[in-house]
């Protein structure tokens, strides 16, 4: 097994924050213009060899386009069936607002006027992107994707796609249980399927260090938290509810991949019964 499967992210915090900030701008295009999905999948990115791509967006005159965040080359790219139509280098030191102005203007040339929410991306702070550091970060993303996909491929049942969410820059997929849960949102009662995600976060305000996670919903603490998790993983019931396995101890560990898969399998075995009809409270 490759010792560098989980490379160190030390010194890449600012690189991650810069890429995240630009991804929020790029992600506004499918958020505003792609066909809405009830699970919000239309706002997410998919990992491909040369970066992150958005969902397809229909053009007014026919055809499709998608957005790509090319992390290796440091570019925002608009691609149609005819090929690359627009590229913006992310090494210019532009602020998110400056990138948004250029990108949204280019999209408008296709006759598409979206309602872009500036609260999701707005900032006048110039951002610097070092391509050598971006490539190091990208290697970690790709290697993590291979491990999450291995778990995805071996998980039976109703699964969502493996994708990266612009708001948290985390990568995850969902498994859906047979239990139905009523949830009140904006004064309306909606029924949702129970679910269990499995993913990886490069770090966020409540937990700045990178970590793997698996969070059942609903979270039946009384049926879960009394059970031990492997390899130092732990249950979380604070700013969010679920389970967490730290990434940093796995750096350079030849058993790192297996430890992540052990963690995911243990949480699944414990949580799945609580997410099936008759299994919860």
XYZ file of C-alpha atoms in Angstrom:
281
model
C 0.000 0.000 0.000
C 1.245 3.473 -0.882
C 2.677 5.307 2.161
C 1.653 8.631 0.636
C -1.993 7.670 0.102
C -2.891 10.321 2.669
C -0.300 13.079 2.160
C 0.286 15.755 4.747
C -1.815 18.899 4.437
C 0.562 20.863 6.639
C 1.141 24.328 5.254
C -1.847 24.106 2.878
C -4.477 25.836 4.983
C -4.376 29.100 3.027
C -4.336 27.184 -0.271
C -7.432 25.295 0.815
C -9.171 28.510 1.863
C -8.332 30.183 -1.463
C -9.605 27.244 -3.525
C -12.700 27.061 -1.342
C -13.435 30.761 -1.835
C -13.127 30.472 -5.617
C -15.205 27.271 -5.642
C -18.067 29.168 -4.009
C -18.058 31.651 -6.896
C -17.909 28.938 -9.561
C -20.561 26.939 -7.702
C -22.985 29.847 -7.885
C -23.535 29.187 -11.594
C -25.113 25.718 -11.211
C -26.804 26.841 -7.989
C -28.601 29.576 -9.926
C -29.020 27.940 -13.331
C -28.932 24.122 -13.137
C -32.117 22.082 -12.884
C -32.878 21.993 -9.135
C -32.571 18.651 -7.376
C -34.638 18.018 -4.214
C -31.489 16.840 -2.379
C -29.515 19.894 -3.616
C -27.209 17.710 -5.688
C -27.325 20.324 -8.456
C -25.027 22.601 -6.428
C -22.288 19.987 -5.874
C -19.078 19.240 -7.775
C -17.799 15.892 -9.044
C -14.107 14.945 -8.905
C -12.559 14.270 -12.322
C -8.851 13.865 -13.206
C -8.338 17.548 -14.015
C -10.426 19.117 -11.279
C -13.949 19.587 -10.046
C -16.874 19.850 -12.445
C -20.398 21.126 -11.867
C -23.669 19.603 -12.998
C -24.630 20.253 -16.615
C -26.594 23.427 -17.338
C -28.927 23.737 -20.325
C -28.272 26.562 -22.780
C -31.247 28.594 -24.091
C -30.505 27.680 -27.721
C -29.884 24.017 -26.948
C -26.802 22.212 -25.767
C -25.118 22.079 -22.390
C -22.270 23.581 -20.462
C -20.610 22.978 -17.149
C -18.120 24.773 -14.950
C -14.764 23.326 -13.956
C -12.396 24.286 -11.173
C -9.073 23.070 -12.536
C -6.982 22.836 -9.384
C -3.816 21.563 -11.074
C -3.704 24.474 -13.526
C -5.329 27.048 -11.252
C -8.165 27.937 -13.595
C -11.909 28.506 -13.680
C -13.216 27.029 -16.926
C -16.526 27.105 -18.792
C -16.953 24.115 -21.124
C -19.654 23.471 -23.746
C -20.080 20.548 -26.137
C -17.838 22.484 -28.540
C -15.020 22.623 -26.000
C -13.554 25.207 -23.637
C -15.259 28.583 -24.140
C -13.864 30.652 -21.267
C -10.909 30.386 -18.903
C -9.870 32.603 -16.036
C -6.518 32.128 -14.327
C -6.916 31.971 -10.557
C -3.324 33.070 -9.999
C -4.158 36.705 -10.830
C -4.698 37.593 -7.182
C -8.332 38.499 -7.773
C -10.921 38.704 -5.046
C -14.012 36.466 -5.180
C -16.051 39.510 -6.196
C -13.733 40.218 -9.131
C -13.901 36.611 -10.334
C -17.691 36.636 -9.947
C -18.009 39.799 -12.054
C -16.044 38.240 -14.928
C -17.705 34.820 -14.706
C -21.299 35.988 -14.427
C -20.793 38.401 -17.323
C -19.523 35.549 -19.501
C -22.479 33.348 -18.569
C -24.858 36.216 -19.385
C -23.519 36.229 -22.948
C -25.377 32.923 -23.420
C -28.658 34.606 -22.488
C -28.611 33.212 -18.954
C -29.397 35.632 -16.157
C -29.110 33.980 -12.774
C -30.031 35.212 -9.312
C -26.650 34.975 -7.625
C -26.658 35.300 -3.855
C -23.595 37.370 -2.880
C -23.856 36.226 0.737
C -22.604 32.829 -0.452
C -19.320 34.116 -1.893
C -18.850 37.900 -1.577
C -15.432 39.178 -0.539
C -13.191 41.995 -1.762
C -10.078 40.351 -0.326
C -7.470 39.560 -3.026
C -6.495 35.877 -2.953
C -3.127 34.413 -3.848
C -2.872 30.877 -5.255
C 0.452 29.015 -5.378
C 0.135 26.313 -8.055
C 2.741 24.036 -6.474
C 0.760 24.023 -3.231
C -2.520 23.615 -5.113
C -1.129 20.474 -6.782
C -0.189 19.043 -3.378
C -3.696 19.706 -2.132
C -5.186 18.149 -5.270
C -3.213 14.933 -4.726
C -4.821 14.583 -1.308
C -8.298 15.175 -2.755
C -7.804 12.549 -5.465
C -6.441 9.954 -3.045
C -9.265 10.528 -0.591
C -11.742 10.194 -3.459
C -10.387 6.733 -4.298
C -10.955 5.544 -0.737
C -14.454 7.013 -0.467
C -15.329 5.490 -3.846
C -14.122 2.084 -2.708
C -16.578 2.306 0.182
C -19.277 3.591 -2.206
C -18.715 0.620 -4.524
C -19.040 -1.866 -1.672
C -22.096 -0.330 0.004
C -25.378 -1.972 -0.901
C -28.647 -0.069 -1.057
C -29.872 3.303 -2.244
C -26.863 5.604 -2.653
C -26.353 9.196 -3.655
C -23.382 10.309 -5.781
C -19.930 10.985 -4.381
C -19.510 14.755 -4.615
C -17.869 17.861 -3.181
C -20.074 20.514 -1.590
C -18.985 24.131 -2.262
C -20.295 25.488 1.056
C -18.012 23.243 3.163
C -15.545 22.014 0.511
C -16.070 18.519 1.919
C -16.522 15.336 -0.102
C -19.208 12.764 0.744
C -21.950 10.436 -0.398
C -25.201 9.374 1.262
C -26.801 6.011 1.912
C -30.595 6.186 2.328
C -32.496 4.050 4.796
C -36.099 2.920 4.554
C -37.247 4.966 7.529
C -39.145 8.179 6.736
C -38.697 11.260 8.883
C -40.890 14.361 8.960
C -38.943 17.604 9.066
C -40.257 21.146 9.495
C -38.643 23.702 7.213
C -39.876 27.253 6.600
C -43.151 26.387 8.334
C -43.811 23.390 6.092
C -43.671 19.723 7.002
C -41.668 17.640 4.545
C -40.899 13.927 4.616
C -37.304 12.863 4.046
C -35.666 9.436 3.953
C -33.319 8.630 6.807
C -29.703 8.706 5.714
C -26.100 8.050 6.609
C -23.286 9.967 4.955
C -19.626 9.079 4.693
C -17.150 11.760 3.804
C -14.028 13.810 4.342
C -13.587 17.411 5.399
C -10.331 19.338 4.832
C -11.194 21.346 7.934
C -13.842 23.854 8.947
C -14.443 26.380 11.767
C -15.754 23.878 14.345
C -12.868 21.478 13.636
C -9.963 23.122 11.737
C -7.950 19.910 11.249
C -8.950 17.551 8.388
C -11.073 14.513 9.238
C -13.236 11.704 7.903
C -16.842 11.604 9.091
C -19.959 9.465 8.994
C -23.165 11.022 10.314
C -26.495 9.203 10.666
C -29.711 11.199 10.399
C -31.672 11.016 12.590
C -28.909 10.595 15.161
C -30.112 8.110 17.771
C -27.500 8.863 20.427
C -28.871 6.364 22.939
C -28.411 3.541 20.444
C -25.027 4.618 19.105
C -22.699 6.467 21.442
C -22.276 3.571 23.862
C -20.478 1.592 21.160
C -16.739 1.995 20.635
C -15.380 3.009 17.235
C -12.074 1.725 15.780
C -8.684 3.415 15.356
C -9.341 6.372 17.625
C -12.557 7.441 15.913
C -15.175 8.994 18.187
C -18.797 10.037 18.332
C -19.596 13.749 18.092
C -22.648 15.369 19.664
C -21.878 19.090 19.849
C -21.925 21.547 16.935
C -23.020 18.588 14.783
C -23.949 14.968 15.435
C -22.190 11.953 14.025
C -18.736 10.390 14.115
C -15.216 11.527 13.313
C -11.844 9.964 12.440
C -8.888 12.352 12.406
C -6.967 12.575 9.102
C -3.545 13.662 10.380
C -2.705 10.420 12.271
C -3.239 8.543 8.983
C -0.594 10.524 7.075
C 2.124 8.113 5.991
C 0.354 5.178 7.677
C 0.527 2.083 5.410
C -2.718 0.902 7.019
C -4.427 4.264 6.598
C -6.856 3.183 3.901
C -7.957 0.112 5.825
C -8.457 2.150 8.987
C -10.769 4.537 7.133
C -12.742 1.621 5.665
C -12.939 -0.039 9.092
C -14.323 3.189 10.530
C -16.934 3.560 7.799
C -17.993 -0.076 8.074
C -18.349 0.047 11.865
C -20.531 3.178 11.809
C -22.655 1.690 9.030
C -23.200 -1.577 10.919
C -24.251 0.330 14.044
C -26.351 3.052 12.413
C -28.115 1.239 9.564
C -30.539 -0.639 11.866
C -31.642 2.679 13.383
C -32.375 4.066 9.903
C -34.591 1.268 8.662
C -38.337 1.033 9.164
C -39.038 0.050 12.764
C -35.393 0.415 13.741
C -35.467 3.882 15.290
C -37.490 5.365 18.087
